[in-house]
PDB file of C-alpha atoms and ligand atoms in Angstrom:
ATOM      1  CA  MET A 563      -0.208  -0.028   0.300  1.00  0.00           C
ATOM      2  CA  MET A 564       0.995   3.577  -0.584  1.00  0.00           C
ATOM      3  CA  ARG A 565       2.028   5.732   2.057  1.00  0.00           C
ATOM      4  CA  ILE A 566       2.109   9.422   2.491  1.00  0.00           C
ATOM      5  CA  ASP A 567       3.243  11.201   5.329  1.00  0.00           C
ATOM      6  CA  LEU A 568       2.513  15.075   5.776  1.00  0.00           C
ATOM      7  CA  ILE A 569       4.087  17.285   8.138  1.00  0.00           C
ATOM      8  CA  SER A 570       2.791  20.882   9.208  1.00  0.00           C
ATOM      9  CA  ALA A 571       2.743  23.095  12.121  1.00  0.00           C
ATOM     10  CA  VAL A 572      -1.120  23.471  11.473  1.00  0.00           C
ATOM     11  CA  PRO A 573      -2.201  20.113  10.882  1.00  0.00           C
ATOM     12  CA  ASP A 574      -5.942  20.535  11.319  1.00  0.00           C
ATOM     13  CA  VAL A 575      -6.066  21.980   7.681  1.00  0.00           C
ATOM     14  CA  LEU A 576      -5.038  18.911   6.494  1.00  0.00           C
ATOM     15  CA  ARG A 577      -8.122  16.467   8.254  1.00  0.00           C
ATOM     16  CA  SER A 578     -11.323  17.492   6.821  1.00  0.00           C
ATOM     17  CA  PRO A 579      -9.917  17.252   3.241  1.00  0.00           C
ATOM     18  CA  ILE A 580      -7.945  13.931   3.727  1.00  0.00           C
ATOM     19  CA  GLU A 581     -10.811  12.777   5.455  1.00  0.00           C
ATOM     20  CA  HIS A 582     -13.578  12.973   2.673  1.00  0.00           C
ATOM     21  CA  SER A 583     -14.234  12.438  -0.889  1.00  0.00           C
ATOM     22  CA  ILE A 584     -12.269  10.403  -2.953  1.00  0.00           C
ATOM     23  CA  ILE A 585      -9.226  10.093  -0.441  1.00  0.00           C
ATOM     24  CA  LYS A 586     -11.551   9.106   2.261  1.00  0.00           C
ATOM     25  CA  ARG A 587     -12.737   6.405  -0.137  1.00  0.00           C
ATOM     26  CA  ALA A 588      -9.185   5.326  -1.379  1.00  0.00           C
ATOM     27  CA  ARG A 589      -7.704   5.047   2.306  1.00  0.00           C
ATOM     28  CA  ASP A 590     -11.075   3.050   3.718  1.00  0.00           C
ATOM     29  CA  ALA A 591     -10.596   0.550   0.668  1.00  0.00           C
ATOM     30  CA  GLY A 592      -6.800   0.233   1.620  1.00  0.00           C
ATOM     31  CA  PHE A 593      -5.011   1.766  -1.473  1.00  0.00           C
ATOM     32  CA  VAL A 594      -3.656   4.448   0.400  1.00  0.00           C
ATOM     33  CA  ASP A 595      -2.123   5.202   4.013  1.00  0.00           C
ATOM     34  CA  ILE A 596      -2.089   9.030   4.734  1.00  0.00           C
ATOM     35  CA  GLN A 597      -0.565  10.253   8.303  1.00  0.00           C
ATOM     36  CA  ILE A 598      -0.351  13.769   9.464  1.00  0.00           C
ATOM     37  CA  HIS A 599       2.522  14.982  11.833  1.00  0.00           C
ATOM     38  CA  ASP A 600       2.176  17.540  13.987  1.00  0.00           C
ATOM     39  CA  LEU A 601       5.455  19.570  13.472  1.00  0.00           C
ATOM     40  CA  ARG A 602       5.183  20.910  17.176  1.00  0.00           C
ATOM     41  CA  ASP A 603       5.243  17.192  18.372  1.00  0.00           C
ATOM     42  CA  TYR A 604       8.885  17.140  17.280  1.00  0.00           C
ATOM     43  CA  SER A 605       9.964  21.004  18.778  1.00  0.00           C
ATOM     44  CA  THR A 606      12.265  20.405  21.663  1.00  0.00           C
ATOM     45  CA  ASP A 607      11.583  23.817  22.671  1.00  0.00           C
ATOM     46  CA  LYS A 608       9.165  24.145  26.137  1.00  0.00           C
ATOM     47  CA  HIS A 609       6.580  26.575  23.911  1.00  0.00           C
ATOM     48  CA  ARG A 610       6.831  24.009  20.710  1.00  0.00           C
ATOM     49  CA  LYS A 611       8.109  26.799  18.863  1.00  0.00           C
ATOM     50  CA  VAL A 612       8.568  25.423  15.654  1.00  0.00           C
ATOM     51  CA  ASP A 613      10.011  28.758  13.584  1.00  0.00           C
ATOM     52  CA  ASP A 614      11.722  31.658  14.132  1.00  0.00           C
ATOM     53  CA  TYR A 615      12.810  35.071  12.840  1.00  0.00           C
ATOM     54  CA  PRO A 616      14.878  35.368   9.475  1.00  0.00           C
ATOM     55  CA  TYR A 617      18.697  35.938   9.516  1.00  0.00           C
ATOM     56  CA  GLY A 618      19.116  39.548   7.590  1.00  0.00           C
ATOM     57  CA  GLY A 619      15.497  40.680   8.711  1.00  0.00           C
ATOM     58  CA  GLY A 620      12.993  40.651   5.999  1.00  0.00           C
ATOM     59  CA  GLY A 621       9.884  40.129   8.006  1.00  0.00           C
ATOM     60  CA  GLY A 622       7.865  36.536   8.103  1.00  0.00           C
ATOM     61  CA  MET A 623       8.681  33.373  10.157  1.00  0.00           C
ATOM     62  CA  VAL A 624      10.822  30.912   9.269  1.00  0.00           C
ATOM     63  CA  LEU A 625      10.650  27.297   9.689  1.00  0.00           C
ATOM     64  CA  SER A 626      13.555  25.930  12.195  1.00  0.00           C
ATOM     65  CA  PRO A 627      15.964  22.850  11.263  1.00  0.00           C
ATOM     66  CA  GLN A 628      15.436  21.463  14.611  1.00  0.00           C
ATOM     67  CA  PRO A 629      11.547  20.236  14.310  1.00  0.00           C
ATOM     68  CA  VAL A 630      11.734  19.451  10.847  1.00  0.00           C
ATOM     69  CA  PHE A 631      15.052  17.282  10.886  1.00  0.00           C
ATOM     70  CA  ASP A 632      13.827  15.470  13.861  1.00  0.00           C
ATOM     71  CA  CYS A 633      10.538  14.692  12.528  1.00  0.00           C
ATOM     72  CA  ILE A 634      11.766  13.534   9.257  1.00  0.00           C
ATOM     73  CA  GLU A 635      14.685  11.668  10.771  1.00  0.00           C
ATOM     74  CA  SER A 636      12.095   9.897  12.624  1.00  0.00           C
ATOM     75  CA  LEU A 637       9.883   8.693  10.076  1.00  0.00           C
ATOM     76  CA  GLN A 638      12.840   7.991   7.746  1.00  0.00           C
ATOM     77  CA  GLY A 639      14.127   5.343  10.492  1.00  0.00           C
ATOM     78  CA  GLU A 640      10.802   3.712  10.477  1.00  0.00           C
ATOM     79  CA  HIS A 641       9.987   3.470   6.783  1.00  0.00           C
ATOM     80  CA  ASN A 642      12.073   3.686   3.140  1.00  0.00           C
ATOM     81  CA  TYR A 643      10.759   6.836   1.593  1.00  0.00           C
ATOM     82  CA  ASP A 644      11.234   7.560  -2.059  1.00  0.00           C
ATOM     83  CA  GLU A 645      10.941  10.901  -1.840  1.00  0.00           C
ATOM     84  CA  VAL A 646      10.837  14.156   0.611  1.00  0.00           C
ATOM     85  CA  VAL A 647       8.451  16.798  -1.511  1.00  0.00           C
ATOM     86  CA  PHE A 648       8.562  20.351  -0.478  1.00  0.00           C
ATOM     87  CA  PRO A 649       5.529  22.540  -2.246  1.00  0.00           C
ATOM     88  CA  THR A 650       7.187  26.525  -2.443  1.00  0.00           C
ATOM     89  CA  PRO A 651       6.183  29.096  -4.651  1.00  0.00           C
ATOM     90  CA  ASP A 652       9.895  29.173  -5.629  1.00  0.00           C
ATOM     91  CA  ALA A 653      10.134  26.088  -7.618  1.00  0.00           C
ATOM     92  CA  PRO A 654       9.224  24.556 -10.796  1.00  0.00           C
ATOM     93  CA  ALA A 655       5.451  24.039 -11.607  1.00  0.00           C
ATOM     94  CA  TYR A 656       3.846  20.723 -10.281  1.00  0.00           C
ATOM     95  CA  GLU A 657       1.928  19.178 -13.293  1.00  0.00           C
ATOM     96  CA  GLN A 658       0.011  15.832 -14.121  1.00  0.00           C
ATOM     97  CA  GLN A 659       3.132  14.121 -15.193  1.00  0.00           C
ATOM     98  CA  ASP A 660       4.261  14.472 -11.650  1.00  0.00           C
ATOM     99  CA  ALA A 661       1.171  13.477 -10.177  1.00  0.00           C
ATOM    100  CA  VAL A 662       1.585  10.225 -12.239  1.00  0.00           C
ATOM    101  CA  ASN A 663       5.018   9.635 -11.142  1.00  0.00           C
ATOM    102  CA  PHE A 664       4.282   9.866  -7.715  1.00  0.00           C
ATOM    103  CA  SER A 665       1.410   7.637  -7.801  1.00  0.00           C
ATOM    104  CA  MET A 666       3.817   4.658  -8.613  1.00  0.00           C
ATOM    105  CA  LYS A 667       5.681   5.357  -5.731  1.00  0.00           C
ATOM    106  CA  LYS A 668       5.429   3.549  -2.113  1.00  0.00           C
ATOM    107  CA  ASN A 669       6.362   5.888   0.194  1.00  0.00           C
ATOM    108  CA  ILE A 670       6.527   9.975   0.175  1.00  0.00           C
ATOM    109  CA  ILE A 671       6.728  12.793   2.630  1.00  0.00           C
ATOM    110  CA  ILE A 672       5.154  16.102   1.887  1.00  0.00           C
ATOM    111  CA  LEU A 673       6.693  19.086   4.319  1.00  0.00           C
ATOM    112  CA  CYS A 674       4.501  21.948   4.570  1.00  0.00           C
ATOM    113  CA  GLY A 675       6.175  25.127   5.111  1.00  0.00           C
ATOM    114  CA  HIS A 676       5.191  28.485   5.895  1.00  0.00           C
ATOM    115  CA  TYR A 677       4.791  31.542   3.236  1.00  0.00           C
ATOM    116  CA  LYS A 678       8.327  33.326   4.191  1.00  0.00           C
ATOM    117  CA  GLY A 679       9.683  29.421   3.666  1.00  0.00           C
ATOM    118  CA  VAL A 680      11.855  27.066   5.653  1.00  0.00           C
ATOM    119  CA  ASP A 681      15.605  27.000   6.564  1.00  0.00           C
ATOM    120  CA  GLN A 682      17.716  26.688   3.247  1.00  0.00           C
ATOM    121  CA  ARG A 683      19.418  23.783   5.300  1.00  0.00           C
ATOM    122  CA  ILE A 684      16.447  21.723   4.899  1.00  0.00           C
ATOM    123  CA  ARG A 685      15.915  21.887   1.747  1.00  0.00           C
ATOM    124  CA  ASP A 686      20.003  21.412   1.084  1.00  0.00           C
ATOM    125  CA  SER A 687      19.727  18.213   2.705  1.00  0.00           C
ATOM    126  CA  LEU A 688      16.286  16.458   3.379  1.00  0.00           C
ATOM    127  CA  VAL A 689      14.335  17.688   0.308  1.00  0.00           C
ATOM    128  CA  THR A 690      14.239  15.579  -2.882  1.00  0.00           C
ATOM    129  CA  LYS A 691      11.929  17.344  -4.815  1.00  0.00           C
ATOM    130  CA  GLU A 692      10.467  20.824  -4.621  1.00  0.00           C
ATOM    131  CA  TYR A 693       7.333  22.406  -6.975  1.00  0.00           C
ATOM    132  CA  SER A 694       4.815  25.170  -6.975  1.00  0.00           C
ATOM    133  CA  ILE A 695       1.009  24.600  -7.964  1.00  0.00           C
ATOM    134  CA  GLY A 696       0.655  27.917  -9.792  1.00  0.00           C
ATOM    135  CA  ASP A 697       2.119  31.797 -10.165  1.00  0.00           C
ATOM    136  CA  TYR A 698       0.282  33.167  -7.150  1.00  0.00           C
ATOM    137  CA  VAL A 699       0.892  33.456  -3.673  1.00  0.00           C
ATOM    138  CA  LEU A 700      -0.789  31.047  -0.684  1.00  0.00           C
ATOM    139  CA  SER A 701       0.049  31.496   2.952  1.00  0.00           C
ATOM    140  CA  GLY A 702       1.414  28.129   3.530  1.00  0.00           C
ATOM    141  CA  GLY A 703       2.571  24.885   1.823  1.00  0.00           C
ATOM    142  CA  GLU A 704      -1.171  22.820   3.344  1.00  0.00           C
ATOM    143  CA  LEU A 705      -3.261  23.545   0.610  1.00  0.00           C
ATOM    144  CA  PRO A 706      -0.754  23.038  -2.171  1.00  0.00           C
ATOM    145  CA  ALA A 707       0.277  19.561  -0.371  1.00  0.00           C
ATOM    146  CA  LEU A 708      -3.594  18.616  -0.592  1.00  0.00           C
ATOM    147  CA  VAL A 709      -3.546  19.569  -4.038  1.00  0.00           C
ATOM    148  CA  MET A 710      -0.866  17.092  -4.784  1.00  0.00           C
ATOM    149  CA  VAL A 711      -2.279  14.493  -2.601  1.00  0.00           C
ATOM    150  CA  ASP A 712      -5.526  14.649  -4.447  1.00  0.00           C
ATOM    151  CA  SER A 713      -3.951  14.437  -7.958  1.00  0.00           C
ATOM    152  CA  ILE A 714      -1.790  11.289  -6.584  1.00  0.00           C
ATOM    153  CA  VAL A 715      -4.695   9.332  -4.948  1.00  0.00           C
ATOM    154  CA  ARG A 716      -7.177   9.620  -7.916  1.00  0.00           C
ATOM    155  CA  LEU A 717      -4.269   7.938 -10.029  1.00  0.00           C
ATOM    156  CA  ILE A 718      -3.878   4.727  -7.842  1.00  0.00           C
ATOM    157  CA  PRO A 719      -5.346   1.757 -10.061  1.00  0.00           C
ATOM    158  CA  GLY A 720      -8.334   0.981  -8.553  1.00  0.00           C
ATOM    159  CA  ALA A 721      -8.753   3.713  -5.942  1.00  0.00           C
ATOM    160  CA  ILE A 722     -11.126   5.808  -7.695  1.00  0.00           C
ATOM    161  CA  GLY A 723     -14.770   4.236  -8.074  1.00  0.00           C
ATOM    162  CA  ASP A 724     -15.286   4.938 -11.430  1.00  0.00           C
ATOM    163  CA  ALA A 725     -12.029   3.511 -13.564  1.00  0.00           C
ATOM    164  CA  GLN A 726     -13.484   5.084 -16.622  1.00  0.00           C
ATOM    165  CA  SER A 727     -13.036   8.455 -15.488  1.00  0.00           C
ATOM    166  CA  ALA A 728      -9.210   8.110 -14.617  1.00  0.00           C
ATOM    167  CA  LEU A 729      -8.622   6.673 -17.908  1.00  0.00           C
ATOM    168  CA  SER A 730     -10.923   9.260 -20.002  1.00  0.00           C
ATOM    169  CA  ASP A 731      -8.763  11.890 -18.490  1.00  0.00           C
ATOM    170  CA  SER A 732      -5.499  10.191 -19.499  1.00  0.00           C
ATOM    171  CA  PHE A 733      -6.438   9.915 -22.570  1.00  0.00           C
ATOM    172  CA  GLN A 734      -7.715  13.760 -22.361  1.00  0.00           C
ATOM    173  CA  GLU A 735      -4.357  15.003 -20.486  1.00  0.00           C
ATOM    174  CA  ILE A 736      -3.507  16.721 -23.259  1.00  0.00           C
ATOM    175  CA  LEU A 737      -7.068  18.616 -24.067  1.00  0.00           C
ATOM    176  CA  LEU A 738      -9.838  20.000 -21.889  1.00  0.00           C
ATOM    177  CA  GLY A 739     -12.708  18.211 -20.980  1.00  0.00           C
ATOM    178  CA  ALA A 740     -15.997  18.417 -23.287  1.00  0.00           C
ATOM    179  CA  PRO A 741     -18.897  20.015 -21.575  1.00  0.00           C
ATOM    180  CA  VAL A 742     -21.201  17.357 -19.724  1.00  0.00           C
ATOM    181  CA  TYR A 743     -24.846  17.395 -18.516  1.00  0.00           C
ATOM    182  CA  THR A 744     -27.142  15.225 -16.445  1.00  0.00           C
ATOM    183  CA  ARG A 745     -31.085  14.849 -16.370  1.00  0.00           C
ATOM    184  CA  PRO A 746     -33.518  16.541 -17.226  1.00  0.00           C
ATOM    185  CA  ALA A 747     -33.046  16.724 -20.856  1.00  0.00           C
ATOM    186  CA  ASP A 748     -34.789  19.915 -20.768  1.00  0.00           C
ATOM    187  CA  PHE A 749     -34.332  22.457 -18.129  1.00  0.00           C
ATOM    188  CA  ARG A 750     -36.209  25.451 -18.267  1.00  0.00           C
ATOM    189  CA  GLY A 751     -35.929  25.506 -21.862  1.00  0.00           C
ATOM    190  CA  MET A 752     -32.197  24.813 -21.934  1.00  0.00           C
ATOM    191  CA  ASN A 753     -31.680  21.834 -23.730  1.00  0.00           C
ATOM    192  CA  VAL A 754     -28.997  19.060 -23.682  1.00  0.00           C
ATOM    193  CA  PRO A 755     -27.589  18.380 -26.842  1.00  0.00           C
ATOM    194  CA  GLU A 756     -29.488  16.120 -29.340  1.00  0.00           C
ATOM    195  CA  ILE A 757     -26.230  13.872 -30.075  1.00  0.00           C
ATOM    196  CA  LEU A 758     -25.861  13.209 -26.259  1.00  0.00           C
ATOM    197  CA  GLN A 759     -29.128  12.223 -26.140  1.00  0.00           C
ATOM    198  CA  SER A 760     -28.720   9.997 -29.581  1.00  0.00           C
ATOM    199  CA  GLY A 761     -27.179   6.751 -28.015  1.00  0.00           C
ATOM    200  CA  ASP A 762     -24.695   6.501 -30.819  1.00  0.00           C
ATOM    201  CA  HIS A 763     -21.613   5.938 -28.944  1.00  0.00           C
ATOM    202  CA  LYS A 764     -19.351   6.668 -31.876  1.00  0.00           C
ATOM    203  CA  LYS A 765     -21.202   9.891 -32.732  1.00  0.00           C
ATOM    204  CA  VAL A 766     -20.895  10.746 -29.288  1.00  0.00           C
ATOM    205  CA  GLU A 767     -17.345  10.268 -28.687  1.00  0.00           C
ATOM    206  CA  GLN A 768     -16.811  12.183 -32.097  1.00  0.00           C
ATOM    207  CA  TRP A 769     -18.495  15.137 -30.635  1.00  0.00           C
ATOM    208  CA  LYS A 770     -16.711  15.163 -27.202  1.00  0.00           C
ATOM    209  CA  HIS A 771     -13.436  15.175 -28.872  1.00  0.00           C
ATOM    210  CA  GLU A 772     -14.023  17.758 -31.281  1.00  0.00           C
ATOM    211  CA  GLN A 773     -15.972  20.068 -28.373  1.00  0.00           C
ATOM    212  CA  ALA A 774     -12.608  19.110 -26.248  1.00  0.00           C
ATOM    213  CA  ILE A 775     -10.370  20.758 -29.342  1.00  0.00           C
ATOM    214  CA  GLU A 776     -12.897  23.881 -29.439  1.00  0.00           C
ATOM    215  CA  LYS A 777     -12.881  24.449 -25.910  1.00  0.00           C
ATOM    216  CA  THR A 778      -9.199  24.032 -25.645  1.00  0.00           C
ATOM    217  CA  LYS A 779      -8.382  26.212 -28.719  1.00  0.00           C
ATOM    218  CA  LYS A 780     -10.447  28.869 -26.829  1.00  0.00           C
ATOM    219  CA  VAL A 781      -9.638  29.129 -23.498  1.00  0.00           C
ATOM    220  CA  ARG A 782      -5.764  27.609 -23.391  1.00  0.00           C
ATOM    221  CA  PRO A 783      -4.277  28.461 -26.456  1.00  0.00           C
ATOM    222  CA  ASP A 784      -0.949  27.219 -25.307  1.00  0.00           C
ATOM    223  CA  LEU A 785      -2.095  23.789 -24.309  1.00  0.00           C
ATOM    224  CA  TYR A 786      -4.211  23.551 -28.325  1.00  0.00           C
ATOM    225  CA  GLU A 787      -0.720  24.451 -29.615  1.00  0.00           C
ATOM    226  CA  ASN A 788       0.740  21.407 -27.922  1.00  0.00           C
ATOM    227  CA  PHE A 789      -2.120  19.184 -29.198  1.00  0.00           C
ATOM    228  CA  ILE A 790      -1.513  20.332 -32.600  1.00  0.00           C
ATOM    229  CA  GLN A 791       2.365  19.576 -32.215  1.00  0.00           C
ATOM    230  CA  GLU A 792       1.672  16.120 -30.795  1.00  0.00           C
ATOM    231  CA  GLN A 793      -1.125  15.621 -33.659  1.00  0.00           C
ATOM    232  CA  GLN A 794       1.815  16.569 -36.234  1.00  0.00           C
ATOM    233  CA  ASN A 795       4.380  14.417 -34.307  1.00  0.00           C
ATOM    234  CA  GLN A 796       2.076  11.294 -34.398  1.00  0.00           C
ATOM    235  CA  GLU A 797       1.381  11.635 -38.303  1.00  0.00           C
ATOM    236  CA  TRP A 798       5.191  12.139 -39.422  1.00  0.00           C
ATOM    237  CA  GLN A 799       5.614   8.887 -37.159  1.00  0.00           C
ATOM    238  CA  GLN A 800       3.106   6.566 -39.139  1.00  0.00           C
TER     239      GLN A 800
HETATM  240 CL1  6GU B1043       3.476  25.221  -3.426  1.00  0.00          CL
HETATM  241  N1  6GU B1043       3.159  26.934  -1.754  1.00  0.00           N
HETATM  242  C1  6GU B1043       3.180  28.510  -1.362  1.00  0.00           C
HETATM  243  N2  6GU B1043       2.962  28.818   0.081  1.00  0.00           N
HETATM  244  N3  6GU B1043       2.385  29.377  -2.299  1.00  0.00           N
HETATM  245  C2  6GU B1043       2.074  28.812  -3.693  1.00  0.00           C
HETATM  246  C3  6GU B1043       2.640  27.676  -4.105  1.00  0.00           C
HETATM  247  C4  6GU B1043       3.099  26.526  -3.404  1.00  0.00           C
HETATM  248  N4  6GU B1043       2.469  27.330  -5.177  1.00  0.00           N
HETATM  249  C5  6GU B1043       1.787  28.697  -5.768  1.00  0.00           C
HETATM  250  N5  6GU B1043       1.845  29.355  -4.474  1.00  0.00           N
END
C-alpha cells in the first residue's frame, strides 16, 4: 500500500479534506495510508515553537531546522521514503506527469512550510523534490500539499470508483474536457445537445473530441498548440 506522510505546523488544516471524498474512499479501501504529523510534537522548545525570525531581517517567520530534521529523520528510521516533497512558490510547476510519477511510488513525505519558507538547510539536506502549484501566493504549503495528494491518490489503480473517469482523463491529458450534462434533458428550455441523447456511442465520442478541441483552442491556446504539435508528430511517425 502507498503511504503518504504529511508534516505541518497546522495539521488541523489538513484533516477535513483527507477525511472526505475520493481520498477517504481510497484510504478506507486500503489503497493508500495517509498520516498527518504535527511539527510541534517534534519541537524541543518548551513552548513547542517551530519557527523563528529570518537572519538578515525581511519579515515573516521561517521554519526552524530542529523540529523538521527530527520529524523527518524519525520517519525515515521507520520507513524507506522515495521522496521528500516540499511545496514552495519558488520551484518548478507541479504538473499532471508529476502526479503520475508519484502515484507509482511506495512512500513519500510532503513537508508543508510557511509562506516565508523553511530554513535553507532543510531544503539542501532533506528535501528531494520541490514544486509550485501556480503563479500566485498562498500563505502556507498545506493547500498545495492537499492538491498534490488529491492528484496522486485519484491515479492509484483501483482507488477511483469509476475506473473509466481516470482513463478518459489520461486520454484527455492534453485537451480540456468537453461539456457534460445530466437529467433533465430540458431544464427551463435549455436543452441537452441532441447528439448526447442519441445513444450513438461512436458519434458521441466524436462530438466530445471536437468539443474538447474547440474548448481548448478558446480558453487555453497554449495547450491547443501542444495538441496540434503532438498530432503532427504522430502523423510523421506513421
Ligand atoms: Cl507550493 N506554496 C505557497 N506557499 N504558495 C504557492 C505555492 C506553494 N504554489 C503556488 N503558490
